[in-house]
Amino acid sequence: MPETSYDAEAAAAYREAREVPREGLASWRQAVAEEAGLAAGMTVLDVGAGTGGFAAAFRDWFGVSVLAVEPAAAMRALIPAGGGIRALDGRAEALPVPDACADAAWLGSVMHHIGDLEAAARELRRALRPGAPVLIRNTFPGRGERDLRVRFFPETADSVAGYPTVEQVEAAFGTAGFRRTALHSLPQESAPTLAAYADRIRRDTDTKLRALSDDAYARGLARIREAAAADPGEPAISWMDLLILR
Ligand SMILES: C[S@@+](CC[C@H](N)C(=O)[O-])C[C@H]1O[C@@H](n2cnc3c(N)ncnc32)[C@H](O)[C@@H]1O
């Protein structure tokens, strides 16, 4: 999705429909705490920060300052800047930050938007302090079957198949000296029930859902409603990967 496709309405819808409620991110908070060694006063570079949901979470969870880099003006306008968060116009391939300014980088659902992964890797190498981790949260080809969108809209697997694989990311980042240190599959609670998830879902906020035909989208929504009726108490748990490179 080119960043220009986010206007003010799409950005607001993204914040409402795609930002995972903070309480649903406990596993992510724990994994980042264990892997990244973040402490108050450190700086995190949030690349492709969107509307800043994770920037605010990192600040609140770990007491860090966040440099939130986001190319789409409408998304950037919704980042809660101030109080430890700076919203910056820029992209992964040309980060608007000084050398060795950050103690970790966070790239949430952004790998498949980056046109030149090797350029992004070079920039991250420049912007990070030596040994600092690159924390990548993404769905990867061949590993997305527990993503709720793939479960209920199986045709979205076609979009995911075109995303960079773990191996491609490793190879691209390897050119800048990064190596994989961990790969975790982690759950998030997107909504307390599948019915609430169906109510919340917004096709226009998601490249995978936007790629579906109207029929495929309607069939997927019907599948969620059926599953919700069959088990009204089932929470909407979706899994994504946390790939860590250093
Ligand atoms: C799916 S959103 C993810 C937003 C946020 N990280 C999150 O997890 O909610 C992808 C974001 O990446 C941004 N983006 C697109 N191309 C980019 C690039 N080359 N470098 C950095 N960000 C980019 C888009 O504008 C969009 O805000």
PDB file of N, CA and C and ligand atoms in Angstrom, residues 1-6 14 18-20 46-55 69-73 75-76 90-95 106-116 120 137 149 205-208 240, ligand 1:
ATOM      1  N   MET A   1       0.856  -1.192   0.000  1.00  0.00           N
ATOM      2  CA  MET A   1       0.000   0.000   0.000  1.00  0.00           C
ATOM      3  C   MET A   1       0.888   1.236   0.000  1.00  0.00           C
ATOM      4  N   PRO A   2       0.849   2.077  -1.027  1.00  0.00           N
ATOM      5  CA  PRO A   2       1.643   3.293  -0.962  1.00  0.00           C
ATOM      6  C   PRO A   2       1.128   4.193   0.132  1.00  0.00           C
ATOM      7  N   GLU A   3       2.045   4.912   0.779  1.00  0.00           N
ATOM      8  CA  GLU A   3       1.627   5.686   1.940  1.00  0.00           C
ATOM      9  C   GLU A   3       0.618   6.752   1.589  1.00  0.00           C
ATOM     10  N   THR A   4       0.632   7.201   0.313  1.00  0.00           N
ATOM     11  CA  THR A   4      -0.286   8.253  -0.091  1.00  0.00           C
ATOM     12  C   THR A   4      -1.740   7.795  -0.031  1.00  0.00           C
ATOM     13  N   SER A   5      -1.985   6.512   0.125  1.00  0.00           N
ATOM     14  CA  SER A   5      -3.368   6.046   0.128  1.00  0.00           C
ATOM     15  C   SER A   5      -4.050   6.296   1.476  1.00  0.00           C
ATOM     16  N   TYR A   6      -3.317   6.813   2.464  1.00  0.00           N
ATOM     17  CA  TYR A   6      -3.944   7.123   3.747  1.00  0.00           C
ATOM     18  C   TYR A   6      -4.361   8.593   3.749  1.00  0.00           C
ATOM     19  N   TYR A  14      -8.032   3.592  10.583  1.00  0.00           N
ATOM     20  CA  TYR A  14      -6.929   2.705  10.970  1.00  0.00           C
ATOM     21  C   TYR A  14      -6.783   2.694  12.488  1.00  0.00           C
ATOM     22  N   ARG A  18      -7.548  -0.906  13.601  1.00  0.00           N
ATOM     23  CA  ARG A  18      -6.344  -1.732  13.510  1.00  0.00           C
ATOM     24  C   ARG A  18      -5.454  -1.663  14.735  1.00  0.00           C
ATOM     25  N   GLU A  19      -5.526  -0.565  15.477  1.00  0.00           N
ATOM     26  CA  GLU A  19      -4.695  -0.528  16.680  1.00  0.00           C
ATOM     27  C   GLU A  19      -5.226  -1.564  17.668  1.00  0.00           C
ATOM     28  N   VAL A  20      -4.342  -2.459  18.086  1.00  0.00           N
ATOM     29  CA  VAL A  20      -4.768  -3.519  19.003  1.00  0.00           C
ATOM     30  C   VAL A  20      -4.924  -2.909  20.392  1.00  0.00           C
ATOM     31  N   ASP A  46      10.649   4.011  16.059  1.00  0.00           N
ATOM     32  CA  ASP A  46       9.465   3.302  15.569  1.00  0.00           C
ATOM     33  C   ASP A  46       9.322   3.651  14.085  1.00  0.00           C
ATOM     34  N   VAL A  47       9.627   2.693  13.221  1.00  0.00           N
ATOM     35  CA  VAL A  47       9.708   2.959  11.778  1.00  0.00           C
ATOM     36  C   VAL A  47       8.412   2.496  11.115  1.00  0.00           C
ATOM     37  N   GLY A  48       7.730   3.423  10.443  1.00  0.00           N
ATOM     38  CA  GLY A  48       6.406   3.115   9.906  1.00  0.00           C
ATOM     39  C   GLY A  48       5.416   3.086  11.052  1.00  0.00           C
ATOM     40  N   ALA A  49       5.443   4.158  11.844  1.00  0.00           N
ATOM     41  CA  ALA A  49       4.734   4.176  13.134  1.00  0.00           C
ATOM     42  C   ALA A  49       3.224   4.248  12.982  1.00  0.00           C
ATOM     43  N   GLY A  50       2.735   4.550  11.785  1.00  0.00           N
ATOM     44  CA  GLY A  50       1.285   4.625  11.588  1.00  0.00           C
ATOM     45  C   GLY A  50       0.695   5.711  12.465  1.00  0.00           C
ATOM     46  N   THR A  51      -0.331   5.362  13.236  1.00  0.00           N
ATOM     47  CA  THR A  51      -0.999   6.337  14.097  1.00  0.00           C
ATOM     48  C   THR A  51      -0.417   6.337  15.516  1.00  0.00           C
ATOM     49  N   GLY A  52       0.672   5.594  15.720  1.00  0.00           N
ATOM     50  CA  GLY A  52       1.438   5.738  16.948  1.00  0.00           C
ATOM     51  C   GLY A  52       0.990   4.880  18.114  1.00  0.00           C
ATOM     52  N   GLY A  53       0.166   3.886  17.864  1.00  0.00           N
ATOM     53  CA  GLY A  53      -0.294   3.030  18.961  1.00  0.00           C
ATOM     54  C   GLY A  53       0.867   2.350  19.677  1.00  0.00           C
ATOM     55  N   PHE A  54       1.813   1.813  18.909  1.00  0.00           N
ATOM     56  CA  PHE A  54       2.955   1.149  19.534  1.00  0.00           C
ATOM     57  C   PHE A  54       3.932   2.158  20.119  1.00  0.00           C
ATOM     58  N   ALA A  55       4.061   3.329  19.490  1.00  0.00           N
ATOM     59  CA  ALA A  55       4.948   4.356  20.055  1.00  0.00           C
ATOM     60  C   ALA A  55       4.490   4.685  21.475  1.00  0.00           C
ATOM     61  N   VAL A  69       8.774   7.490  13.110  1.00  0.00           N
ATOM     62  CA  VAL A  69       8.979   7.889  11.711  1.00  0.00           C
ATOM     63  C   VAL A  69       7.825   7.352  10.867  1.00  0.00           C
ATOM     64  N   GLU A  70       7.155   8.247  10.159  1.00  0.00           N
ATOM     65  CA  GLU A  70       5.970   7.829   9.400  1.00  0.00           C
ATOM     66  C   GLU A  70       5.827   8.722   8.153  1.00  0.00           C
ATOM     67  N   PRO A  71       5.789   8.102   6.958  1.00  0.00           N
ATOM     68  CA  PRO A  71       5.739   8.921   5.742  1.00  0.00           C
ATOM     69  C   PRO A  71       4.362   9.506   5.419  1.00  0.00           C
ATOM     70  N   ALA A  72       3.292   8.889   5.858  1.00  0.00           N
ATOM     71  CA  ALA A  72       1.949   9.358   5.473  1.00  0.00           C
ATOM     72  C   ALA A  72       1.497  10.471   6.424  1.00  0.00           C
ATOM     73  N   ALA A  73       1.282  11.660   5.866  1.00  0.00           N
ATOM     74  CA  ALA A  73       0.969  12.823   6.708  1.00  0.00           C
ATOM     75  C   ALA A  73      -0.287  12.583   7.544  1.00  0.00           C
ATOM     76  N   MET A  75      -1.532   9.786   8.690  1.00  0.00           N
ATOM     77  CA  MET A  75      -1.246   8.873   9.802  1.00  0.00           C
ATOM     78  C   MET A  75      -0.414   9.603  10.857  1.00  0.00           C
ATOM     79  N   ARG A  76       0.612  10.298  10.387  1.00  0.00           N
ATOM     80  CA  ARG A  76       1.525  10.982  11.299  1.00  0.00           C
ATOM     81  C   ARG A  76       0.782  11.991  12.175  1.00  0.00           C
ATOM     82  N   GLY A  90       9.294  10.683   7.388  1.00  0.00           N
ATOM     83  CA  GLY A  90      10.423   9.966   6.805  1.00  0.00           C
ATOM     84  C   GLY A  90      10.025   8.545   6.490  1.00  0.00           C
ATOM     85  N   ARG A  91      10.994   7.817   5.952  1.00  0.00           N
ATOM     86  CA  ARG A  91      10.728   6.422   5.586  1.00  0.00           C
ATOM     87  C   ARG A  91      11.926   5.566   5.967  1.00  0.00           C
ATOM     88  N   ALA A  92      11.688   4.269   5.953  1.00  0.00           N
ATOM     89  CA  ALA A  92      12.729   3.351   6.427  1.00  0.00           C
ATOM     90  C   ALA A  92      14.014   3.496   5.624  1.00  0.00           C
ATOM     91  N   GLU A  93      13.879   3.776   4.333  1.00  0.00           N
ATOM     92  CA  GLU A  93      15.054   3.817   3.460  1.00  0.00           C
ATOM     93  C   GLU A  93      15.854   5.109   3.619  1.00  0.00           C
ATOM     94  N   ALA A  94      15.307   6.107   4.313  1.00  0.00           N
ATOM     95  CA  ALA A  94      16.012   7.387   4.524  1.00  0.00           C
ATOM     96  C   ALA A  94      15.519   7.947   5.855  1.00  0.00           C
ATOM     97  N   LEU A  95      16.077   7.432   6.922  1.00  0.00           N
ATOM     98  CA  LEU A  95      15.573   7.793   8.256  1.00  0.00           C
ATOM     99  C   LEU A  95      16.020   9.204   8.641  1.00  0.00           C
ATOM    100  N   TRP A 106      11.730  -0.550  16.113  1.00  0.00           N
ATOM    101  CA  TRP A 106      10.489  -1.323  16.060  1.00  0.00           C
ATOM    102  C   TRP A 106       9.878  -1.112  14.682  1.00  0.00           C
ATOM    103  N   LEU A 107       9.581  -2.219  13.991  1.00  0.00           N
ATOM    104  CA  LEU A 107       8.925  -2.121  12.685  1.00  0.00           C
ATOM    105  C   LEU A 107       7.673  -2.979  12.734  1.00  0.00           C
ATOM    106  N   GLY A 108       6.532  -2.349  12.925  1.00  0.00           N
ATOM    107  CA  GLY A 108       5.274  -3.067  13.101  1.00  0.00           C
ATOM    108  C   GLY A 108       4.459  -3.091  11.818  1.00  0.00           C
ATOM    109  N   SER A 109       4.267  -4.276  11.261  1.00  0.00           N
ATOM    110  CA  SER A 109       3.443  -4.465  10.045  1.00  0.00           C
ATOM    111  C   SER A 109       3.888  -3.533   8.921  1.00  0.00           C
ATOM    112  N   VAL A 110       5.184  -3.426   8.752  1.00  0.00           N
ATOM    113  CA  VAL A 110       5.685  -2.459   7.771  1.00  0.00           C
ATOM    114  C   VAL A 110       6.629  -3.089   6.747  1.00  0.00           C
ATOM    115  N   MET A 111       7.115  -4.319   7.022  1.00  0.00           N
ATOM    116  CA  MET A 111       8.110  -4.902   6.109  1.00  0.00           C
ATOM    117  C   MET A 111       7.605  -4.970   4.675  1.00  0.00           C
ATOM    118  N   HIS A 112       6.327  -5.281   4.504  1.00  0.00           N
ATOM    119  CA  HIS A 112       5.776  -5.449   3.149  1.00  0.00           C
ATOM    120  C   HIS A 112       5.482  -4.113   2.472  1.00  0.00           C
ATOM    121  N   HIS A 113       5.691  -3.006   3.198  1.00  0.00           N
ATOM    122  CA  HIS A 113       5.525  -1.677   2.591  1.00  0.00           C
ATOM    123  C   HIS A 113       6.859  -1.103   2.117  1.00  0.00           C
ATOM    124  N   ILE A 114       7.938  -1.680   2.577  1.00  0.00           N
ATOM    125  CA  ILE A 114       9.261  -1.095   2.309  1.00  0.00           C
ATOM    126  C   ILE A 114       9.750  -1.556   0.938  1.00  0.00           C
ATOM    127  N   GLY A 115      10.037  -0.589   0.065  1.00  0.00           N
ATOM    128  CA  GLY A 115      10.423  -0.925  -1.302  1.00  0.00           C
ATOM    129  C   GLY A 115      11.830  -1.500  -1.385  1.00  0.00           C
ATOM    130  N   ASP A 116      12.737  -1.024  -0.558  1.00  0.00           N
ATOM    131  CA  ASP A 116      14.140  -1.424  -0.659  1.00  0.00           C
ATOM    132  C   ASP A 116      14.623  -1.856   0.727  1.00  0.00           C
ATOM    133  N   ALA A 120      16.841   0.019   3.788  1.00  0.00           N
ATOM    134  CA  ALA A 120      16.298   0.153   5.142  1.00  0.00           C
ATOM    135  C   ALA A 120      17.274  -0.429   6.166  1.00  0.00           C
ATOM    136  N   ARG A 137       7.737  -6.884  13.781  1.00  0.00           N
ATOM    137  CA  ARG A 137       6.442  -7.539  14.023  1.00  0.00           C
ATOM    138  C   ARG A 137       5.723  -7.635  12.697  1.00  0.00           C
ATOM    139  N   ARG A 149      -7.055 -12.964  10.193  1.00  0.00           N
ATOM    140  CA  ARG A 149      -7.511 -12.609   8.844  1.00  0.00           C
ATOM    141  C   ARG A 149      -7.346 -13.793   7.912  1.00  0.00           C
ATOM    142  N   THR A 205      -9.004  -0.521   5.982  1.00  0.00           N
ATOM    143  CA  THR A 205      -7.799  -0.222   6.754  1.00  0.00           C
ATOM    144  C   THR A 205      -6.727  -1.290   6.577  1.00  0.00           C
ATOM    145  N   ASP A 206      -6.973  -2.281   5.740  1.00  0.00           N
ATOM    146  CA  ASP A 206      -6.091  -3.435   5.713  1.00  0.00           C
ATOM    147  C   ASP A 206      -5.822  -3.830   4.265  1.00  0.00           C
ATOM    148  N   THR A 207      -4.545  -3.811   3.893  1.00  0.00           N
ATOM    149  CA  THR A 207      -4.215  -4.137   2.492  1.00  0.00           C
ATOM    150  C   THR A 207      -4.687  -5.533   2.112  1.00  0.00           C
ATOM    151  N   LYS A 208      -4.601  -6.471   3.065  1.00  0.00           N
ATOM    152  CA  LYS A 208      -4.992  -7.844   2.747  1.00  0.00           C
ATOM    153  C   LYS A 208      -6.493  -7.929   2.485  1.00  0.00           C
ATOM    154  N   MET A 240       1.064 -13.279  15.316  1.00  0.00           N
ATOM    155  CA  MET A 240       2.019 -12.733  14.357  1.00  0.00           C
ATOM    156  C   MET A 240       3.418 -13.055  14.853  1.00  0.00           C
TER     157      MET A 240
HETATM  158  C1  LIG B   1       0.083  -1.339   8.396  1.00  0.00           C
HETATM  159  S1  LIG B   1       0.691   0.248   8.892  1.00  0.00           S
HETATM  160  C2  LIG B   1       1.460  -0.163  10.464  1.00  0.00           C
HETATM  161  C3  LIG B   1       1.450   1.003  11.422  1.00  0.00           C
HETATM  162  C4  LIG B   1       2.012   0.702  12.810  1.00  0.00           C
HETATM  163  N1  LIG B   1       3.407   0.324  12.771  1.00  0.00           N
HETATM  164  C5  LIG B   1       1.213  -0.373  13.492  1.00  0.00           C
HETATM  165  O1  LIG B   1       1.733  -1.478  13.739  1.00  0.00           O
HETATM  166  O2  LIG B   1       0.025  -0.140  13.791  1.00  0.00           O
HETATM  167  C6  LIG B   1       2.096   0.457   7.841  1.00  0.00           C
HETATM  168  C7  LIG B   1       2.685   1.872   7.920  1.00  0.00           C
HETATM  169  O3  LIG B   1       3.931   1.905   7.217  1.00  0.00           O
HETATM  170  C8  LIG B   1       4.011   3.147   6.562  1.00  0.00           C
HETATM  171  N2  LIG B   1       4.988   3.014   5.460  1.00  0.00           N
HETATM  172  C9  LIG B   1       4.760   2.746   4.154  1.00  0.00           C
HETATM  173  N3  LIG B   1       5.913   2.702   3.485  1.00  0.00           N
HETATM  174  C10 LIG B   1       6.910   2.936   4.384  1.00  0.00           C
HETATM  175  C11 LIG B   1       8.335   3.024   4.289  1.00  0.00           C
HETATM  176  N4  LIG B   1       8.969   2.841   3.136  1.00  0.00           N
HETATM  177  N5  LIG B   1       9.020   3.302   5.412  1.00  0.00           N
HETATM  178  C12 LIG B   1       8.392   3.470   6.598  1.00  0.00           C
HETATM  179  N6  LIG B   1       7.036   3.398   6.734  1.00  0.00           N
HETATM  180  C13 LIG B   1       6.314   3.131   5.646  1.00  0.00           C
HETATM  181  C14 LIG B   1       2.607   3.431   6.108  1.00  0.00           C
HETATM  182  O4  LIG B   1       2.402   4.809   5.811  1.00  0.00           O
HETATM  183  C15 LIG B   1       1.808   2.939   7.292  1.00  0.00           C
HETATM  184  O5  LIG B   1       1.557   3.946   8.244  1.00  0.00           O
END
